Short mmCIF file of C-alpha atoms in Angstrom, two decimals:
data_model
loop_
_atom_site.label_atom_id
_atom_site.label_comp_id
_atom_site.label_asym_id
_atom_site.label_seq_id
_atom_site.Cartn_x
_atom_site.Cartn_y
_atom_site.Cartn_z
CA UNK A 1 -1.13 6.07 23.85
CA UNK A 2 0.41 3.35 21.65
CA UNK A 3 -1.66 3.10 18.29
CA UNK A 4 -1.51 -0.11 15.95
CA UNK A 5 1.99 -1.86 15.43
CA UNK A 6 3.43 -4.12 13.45
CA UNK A 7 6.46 -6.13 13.34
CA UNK A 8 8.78 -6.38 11.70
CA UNK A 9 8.93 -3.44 9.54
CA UNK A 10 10.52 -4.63 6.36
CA UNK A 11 11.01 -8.78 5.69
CA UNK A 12 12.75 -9.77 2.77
CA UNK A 13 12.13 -13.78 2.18
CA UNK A 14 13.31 -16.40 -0.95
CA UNK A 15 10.27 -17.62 -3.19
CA UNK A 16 9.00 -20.43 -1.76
CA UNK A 17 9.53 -19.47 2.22
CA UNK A 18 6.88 -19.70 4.94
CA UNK A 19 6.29 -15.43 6.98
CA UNK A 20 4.45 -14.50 9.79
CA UNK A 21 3.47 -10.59 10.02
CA UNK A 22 2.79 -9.71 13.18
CA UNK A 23 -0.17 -6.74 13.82
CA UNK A 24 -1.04 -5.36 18.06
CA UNK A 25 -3.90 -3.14 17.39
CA UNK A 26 -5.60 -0.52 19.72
CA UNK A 27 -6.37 -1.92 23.08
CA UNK A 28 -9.85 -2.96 23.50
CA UNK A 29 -10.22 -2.79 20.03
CA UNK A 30 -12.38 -5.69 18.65
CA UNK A 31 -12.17 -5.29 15.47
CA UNK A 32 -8.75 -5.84 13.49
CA UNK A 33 -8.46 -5.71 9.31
CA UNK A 34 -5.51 -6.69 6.93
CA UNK A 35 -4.96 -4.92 3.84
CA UNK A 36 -1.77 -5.29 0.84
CA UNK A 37 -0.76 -2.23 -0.74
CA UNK A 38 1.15 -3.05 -3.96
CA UNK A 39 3.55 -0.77 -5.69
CA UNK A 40 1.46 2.13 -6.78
CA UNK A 41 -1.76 1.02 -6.28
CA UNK A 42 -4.35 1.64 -3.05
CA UNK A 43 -4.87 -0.97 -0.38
CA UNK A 44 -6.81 -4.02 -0.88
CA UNK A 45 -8.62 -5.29 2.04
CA UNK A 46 -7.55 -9.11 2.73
CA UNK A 47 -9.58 -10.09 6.01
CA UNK A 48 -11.50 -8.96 8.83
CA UNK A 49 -12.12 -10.32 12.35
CA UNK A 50 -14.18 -9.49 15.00
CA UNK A 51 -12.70 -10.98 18.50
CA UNK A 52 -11.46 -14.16 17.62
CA UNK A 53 -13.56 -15.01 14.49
CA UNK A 54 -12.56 -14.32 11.19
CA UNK A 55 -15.97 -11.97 9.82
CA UNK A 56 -14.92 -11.76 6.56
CA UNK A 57 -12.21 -13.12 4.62
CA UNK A 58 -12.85 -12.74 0.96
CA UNK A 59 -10.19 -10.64 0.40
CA UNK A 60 -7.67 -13.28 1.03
CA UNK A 61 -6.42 -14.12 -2.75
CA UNK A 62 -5.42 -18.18 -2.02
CA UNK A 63 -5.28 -20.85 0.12
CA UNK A 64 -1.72 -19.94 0.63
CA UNK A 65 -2.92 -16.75 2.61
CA UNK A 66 -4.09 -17.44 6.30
CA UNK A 67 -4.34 -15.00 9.71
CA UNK A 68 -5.14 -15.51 12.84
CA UNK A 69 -6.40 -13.63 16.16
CA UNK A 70 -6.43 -16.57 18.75
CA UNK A 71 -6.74 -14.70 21.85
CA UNK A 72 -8.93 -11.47 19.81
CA UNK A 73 -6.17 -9.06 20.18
CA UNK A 74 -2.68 -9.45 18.13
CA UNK A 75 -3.15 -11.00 14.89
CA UNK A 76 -1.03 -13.06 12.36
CA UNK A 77 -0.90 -13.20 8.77
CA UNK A 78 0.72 -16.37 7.64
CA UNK A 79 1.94 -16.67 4.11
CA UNK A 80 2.78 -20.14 2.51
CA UNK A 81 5.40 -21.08 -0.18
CA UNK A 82 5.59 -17.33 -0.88
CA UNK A 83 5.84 -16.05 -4.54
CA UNK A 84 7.89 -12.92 -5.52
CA UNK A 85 3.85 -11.44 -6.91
CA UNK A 86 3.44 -11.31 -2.63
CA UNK A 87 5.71 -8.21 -2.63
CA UNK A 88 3.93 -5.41 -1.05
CA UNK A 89 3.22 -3.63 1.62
CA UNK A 90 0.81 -5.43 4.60
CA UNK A 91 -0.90 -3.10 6.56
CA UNK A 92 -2.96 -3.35 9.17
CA UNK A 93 -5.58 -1.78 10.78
CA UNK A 94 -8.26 -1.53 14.04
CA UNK A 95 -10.86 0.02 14.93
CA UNK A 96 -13.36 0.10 18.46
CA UNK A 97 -16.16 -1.75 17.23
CA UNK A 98 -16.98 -3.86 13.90
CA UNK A 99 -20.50 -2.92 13.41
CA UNK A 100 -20.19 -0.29 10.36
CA UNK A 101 -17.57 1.04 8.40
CA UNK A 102 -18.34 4.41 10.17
CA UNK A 103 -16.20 3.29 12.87
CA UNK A 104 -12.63 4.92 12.21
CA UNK A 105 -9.79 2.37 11.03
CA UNK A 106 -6.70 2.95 12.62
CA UNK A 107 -3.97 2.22 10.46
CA UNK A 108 -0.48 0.87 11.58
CA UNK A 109 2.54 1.30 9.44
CA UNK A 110 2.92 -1.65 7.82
CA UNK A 111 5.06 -4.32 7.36
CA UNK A 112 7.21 -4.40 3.50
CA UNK A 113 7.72 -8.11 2.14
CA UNK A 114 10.13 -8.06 -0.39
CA UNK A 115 10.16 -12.00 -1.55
CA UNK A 116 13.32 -12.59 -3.73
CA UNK B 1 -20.41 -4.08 -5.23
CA UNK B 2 -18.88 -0.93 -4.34
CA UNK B 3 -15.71 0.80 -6.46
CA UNK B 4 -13.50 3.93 -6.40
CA UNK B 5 -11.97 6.07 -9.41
CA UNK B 6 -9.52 8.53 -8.74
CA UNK B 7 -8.83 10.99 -11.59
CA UNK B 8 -5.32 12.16 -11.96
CA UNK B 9 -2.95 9.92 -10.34
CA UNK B 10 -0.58 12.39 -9.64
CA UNK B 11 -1.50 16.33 -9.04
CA UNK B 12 1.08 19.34 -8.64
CA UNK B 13 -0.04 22.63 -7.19
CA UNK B 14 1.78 25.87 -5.84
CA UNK B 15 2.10 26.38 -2.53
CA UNK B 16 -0.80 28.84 -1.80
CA UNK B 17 -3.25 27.70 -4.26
CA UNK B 18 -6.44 25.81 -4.14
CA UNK B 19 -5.78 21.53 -3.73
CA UNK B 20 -8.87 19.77 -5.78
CA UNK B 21 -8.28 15.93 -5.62
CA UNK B 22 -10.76 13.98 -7.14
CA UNK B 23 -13.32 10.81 -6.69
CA UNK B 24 -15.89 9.06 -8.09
CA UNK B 25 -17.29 6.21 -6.20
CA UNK B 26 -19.84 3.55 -7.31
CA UNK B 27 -21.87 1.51 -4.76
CA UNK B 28 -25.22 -0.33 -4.34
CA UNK B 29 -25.71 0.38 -0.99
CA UNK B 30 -25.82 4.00 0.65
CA UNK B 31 -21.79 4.42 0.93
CA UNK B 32 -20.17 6.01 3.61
CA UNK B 33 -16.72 8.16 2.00
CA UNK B 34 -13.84 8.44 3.26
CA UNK B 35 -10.08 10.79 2.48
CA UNK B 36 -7.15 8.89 3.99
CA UNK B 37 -3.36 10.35 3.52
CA UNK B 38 -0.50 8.85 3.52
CA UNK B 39 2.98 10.46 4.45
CA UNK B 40 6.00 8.29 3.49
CA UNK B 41 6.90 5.58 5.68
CA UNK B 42 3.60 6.17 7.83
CA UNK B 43 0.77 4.54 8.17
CA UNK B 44 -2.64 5.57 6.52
CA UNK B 45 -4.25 8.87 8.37
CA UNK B 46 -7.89 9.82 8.17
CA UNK B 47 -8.48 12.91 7.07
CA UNK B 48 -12.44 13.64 6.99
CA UNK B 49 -15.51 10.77 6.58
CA UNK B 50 -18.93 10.71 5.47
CA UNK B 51 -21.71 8.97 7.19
CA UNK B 52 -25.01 10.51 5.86
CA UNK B 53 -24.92 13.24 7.88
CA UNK B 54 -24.19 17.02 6.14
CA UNK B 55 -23.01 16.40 2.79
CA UNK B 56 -20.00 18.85 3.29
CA UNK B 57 -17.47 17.18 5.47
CA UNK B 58 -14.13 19.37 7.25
CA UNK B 59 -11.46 17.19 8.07
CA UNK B 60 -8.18 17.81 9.51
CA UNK B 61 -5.54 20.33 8.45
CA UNK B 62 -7.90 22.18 6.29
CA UNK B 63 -8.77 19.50 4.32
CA UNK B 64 -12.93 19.59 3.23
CA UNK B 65 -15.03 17.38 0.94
CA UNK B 66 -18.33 17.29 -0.49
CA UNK B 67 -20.90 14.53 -1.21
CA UNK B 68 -22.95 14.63 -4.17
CA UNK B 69 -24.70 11.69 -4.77
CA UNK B 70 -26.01 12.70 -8.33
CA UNK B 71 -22.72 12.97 -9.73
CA UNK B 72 -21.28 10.32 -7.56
CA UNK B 73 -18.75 12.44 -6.34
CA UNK B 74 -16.37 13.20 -3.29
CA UNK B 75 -13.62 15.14 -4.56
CA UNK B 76 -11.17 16.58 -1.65
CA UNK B 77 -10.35 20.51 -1.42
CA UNK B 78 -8.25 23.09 0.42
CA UNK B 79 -8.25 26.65 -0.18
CA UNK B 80 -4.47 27.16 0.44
CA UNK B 81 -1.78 24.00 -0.31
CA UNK B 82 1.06 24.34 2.28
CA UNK B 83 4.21 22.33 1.74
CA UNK B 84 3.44 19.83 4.60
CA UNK B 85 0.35 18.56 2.32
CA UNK B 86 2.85 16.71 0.42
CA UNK B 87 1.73 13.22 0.17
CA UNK B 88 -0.20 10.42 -1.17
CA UNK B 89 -3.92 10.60 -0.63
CA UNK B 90 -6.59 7.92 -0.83
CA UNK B 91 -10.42 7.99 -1.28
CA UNK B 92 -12.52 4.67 0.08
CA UNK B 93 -15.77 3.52 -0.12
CA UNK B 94 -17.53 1.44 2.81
CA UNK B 95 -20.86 0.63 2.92
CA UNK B 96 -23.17 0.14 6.30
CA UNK B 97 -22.64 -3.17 7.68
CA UNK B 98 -20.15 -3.95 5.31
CA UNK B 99 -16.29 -3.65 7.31
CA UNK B 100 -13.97 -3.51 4.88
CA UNK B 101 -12.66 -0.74 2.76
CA UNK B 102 -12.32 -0.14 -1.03
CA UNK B 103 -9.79 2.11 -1.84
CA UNK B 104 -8.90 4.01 -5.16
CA UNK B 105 -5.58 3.59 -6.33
CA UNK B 106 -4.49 7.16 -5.05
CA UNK B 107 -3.04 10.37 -5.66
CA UNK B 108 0.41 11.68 -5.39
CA UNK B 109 0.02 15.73 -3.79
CA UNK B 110 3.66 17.70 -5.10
CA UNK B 111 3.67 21.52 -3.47
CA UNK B 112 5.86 23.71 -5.80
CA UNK B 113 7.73 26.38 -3.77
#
């Protein structure tokens, strides 16, 4: 009964690098959310697919910021030229079906970037 | 657009005595509530959720909440702290077909011996 993972746990990068954050939700779950929890602050939702299709992505805060869910389960969040302000912790989360926010998120435990 | 205020950032209680956590939520829409925790190094854990149903919600380890939409209001109660409550706790506002979250910024639980 494996819940949601991500890899790797903790990535520390150099301003300016290119990550990948890696997120395997529930099976058959369709829906799959990224959030960033900074230091001392509650998470902020970043984007939201359903399948393959990125719902919602308003969250995302630049063009530097980009995730993917090719085959509508695991998921990547791509970061570009990252800046030491992209600290924080990315979590993800899934849940069974996308059609209200009274479906339960299932939250994985995150991935810390440090960027130096 | 929907918002949540959490009042007291951190909150210290003896073990034994009553856990109030509080929040205020602001929405447009009908909002559906929720109480997440957070142990360290975990991920986020739902503790109870509203969904216009009964407007007191039980959740999980004792944990209960109450909606009251005139004071815009979900604040998160146990009787009887034990030292395992001992985390960080989050209150989040979704709205009906809307998907994503909005959290408050959270509150620390301490449990004094």
């Amino acid at each position: 009964g494996a819940g949601v993972s991500q890899t790797p746990s903790n990535k520390v990068t150099e301003k300016g690098k290119y990550v990948e954050l890696r997120c395997d939700p529930i099976s058959g779950h369709t829906a799959l959310y990224w959030y960033r929890q900074s230091l001392g602050q509650g998470p902020e939702f970043l984007i939201y697919f359903q399948g393959t299709g990125a719902a919602d992505d308003s969250g995302l805060p630049n063009d530097r910021f980009f995730a993917v869910r090719p085959e509508g389960s695991v998921s990547t969040l791509k970061i570009q030229r990252t800046e030491r302000g992209d600290s924080a912790v990315y979590l993800c989360a899934s849940s069974a079906w996308g059609g209200g926010a009274y479906n339960e998120q299932f939250f994985g435990p995150g991935t810390r970037l440090t960027v130096l | 657009a929907q918002s949540v205020t959490q009042l007291g950032s951190h909150v210290s209680v003896s073990e034994g005595a009553l856990v109030l956590l509080r929040c205020n939520y602001s929405s447009s829409v009908p909002p559906y509530l929720f109480w997440y925790v957070q142990y360290p190094n975990q991920g986020l854990q739902l503790l109870l959720k509203y969904t216009s149903a009964a407007t007191l919600v039980k959740g999980i380890n004792g944990f209960e909440a109450e909606f009251k939409k005139s004071e815009t209001s979900f604040h998160l109660t146990k009787p009887s702290a034990h030292m395992s409550d001992a985390a960080e706790y989050f209150c989040a506002v979704g709205g009906q077909g809307a998907q994503k979250l909005v959290f408050g910024q959270g509150t620390r639980l301490t449990i004094n011996p």
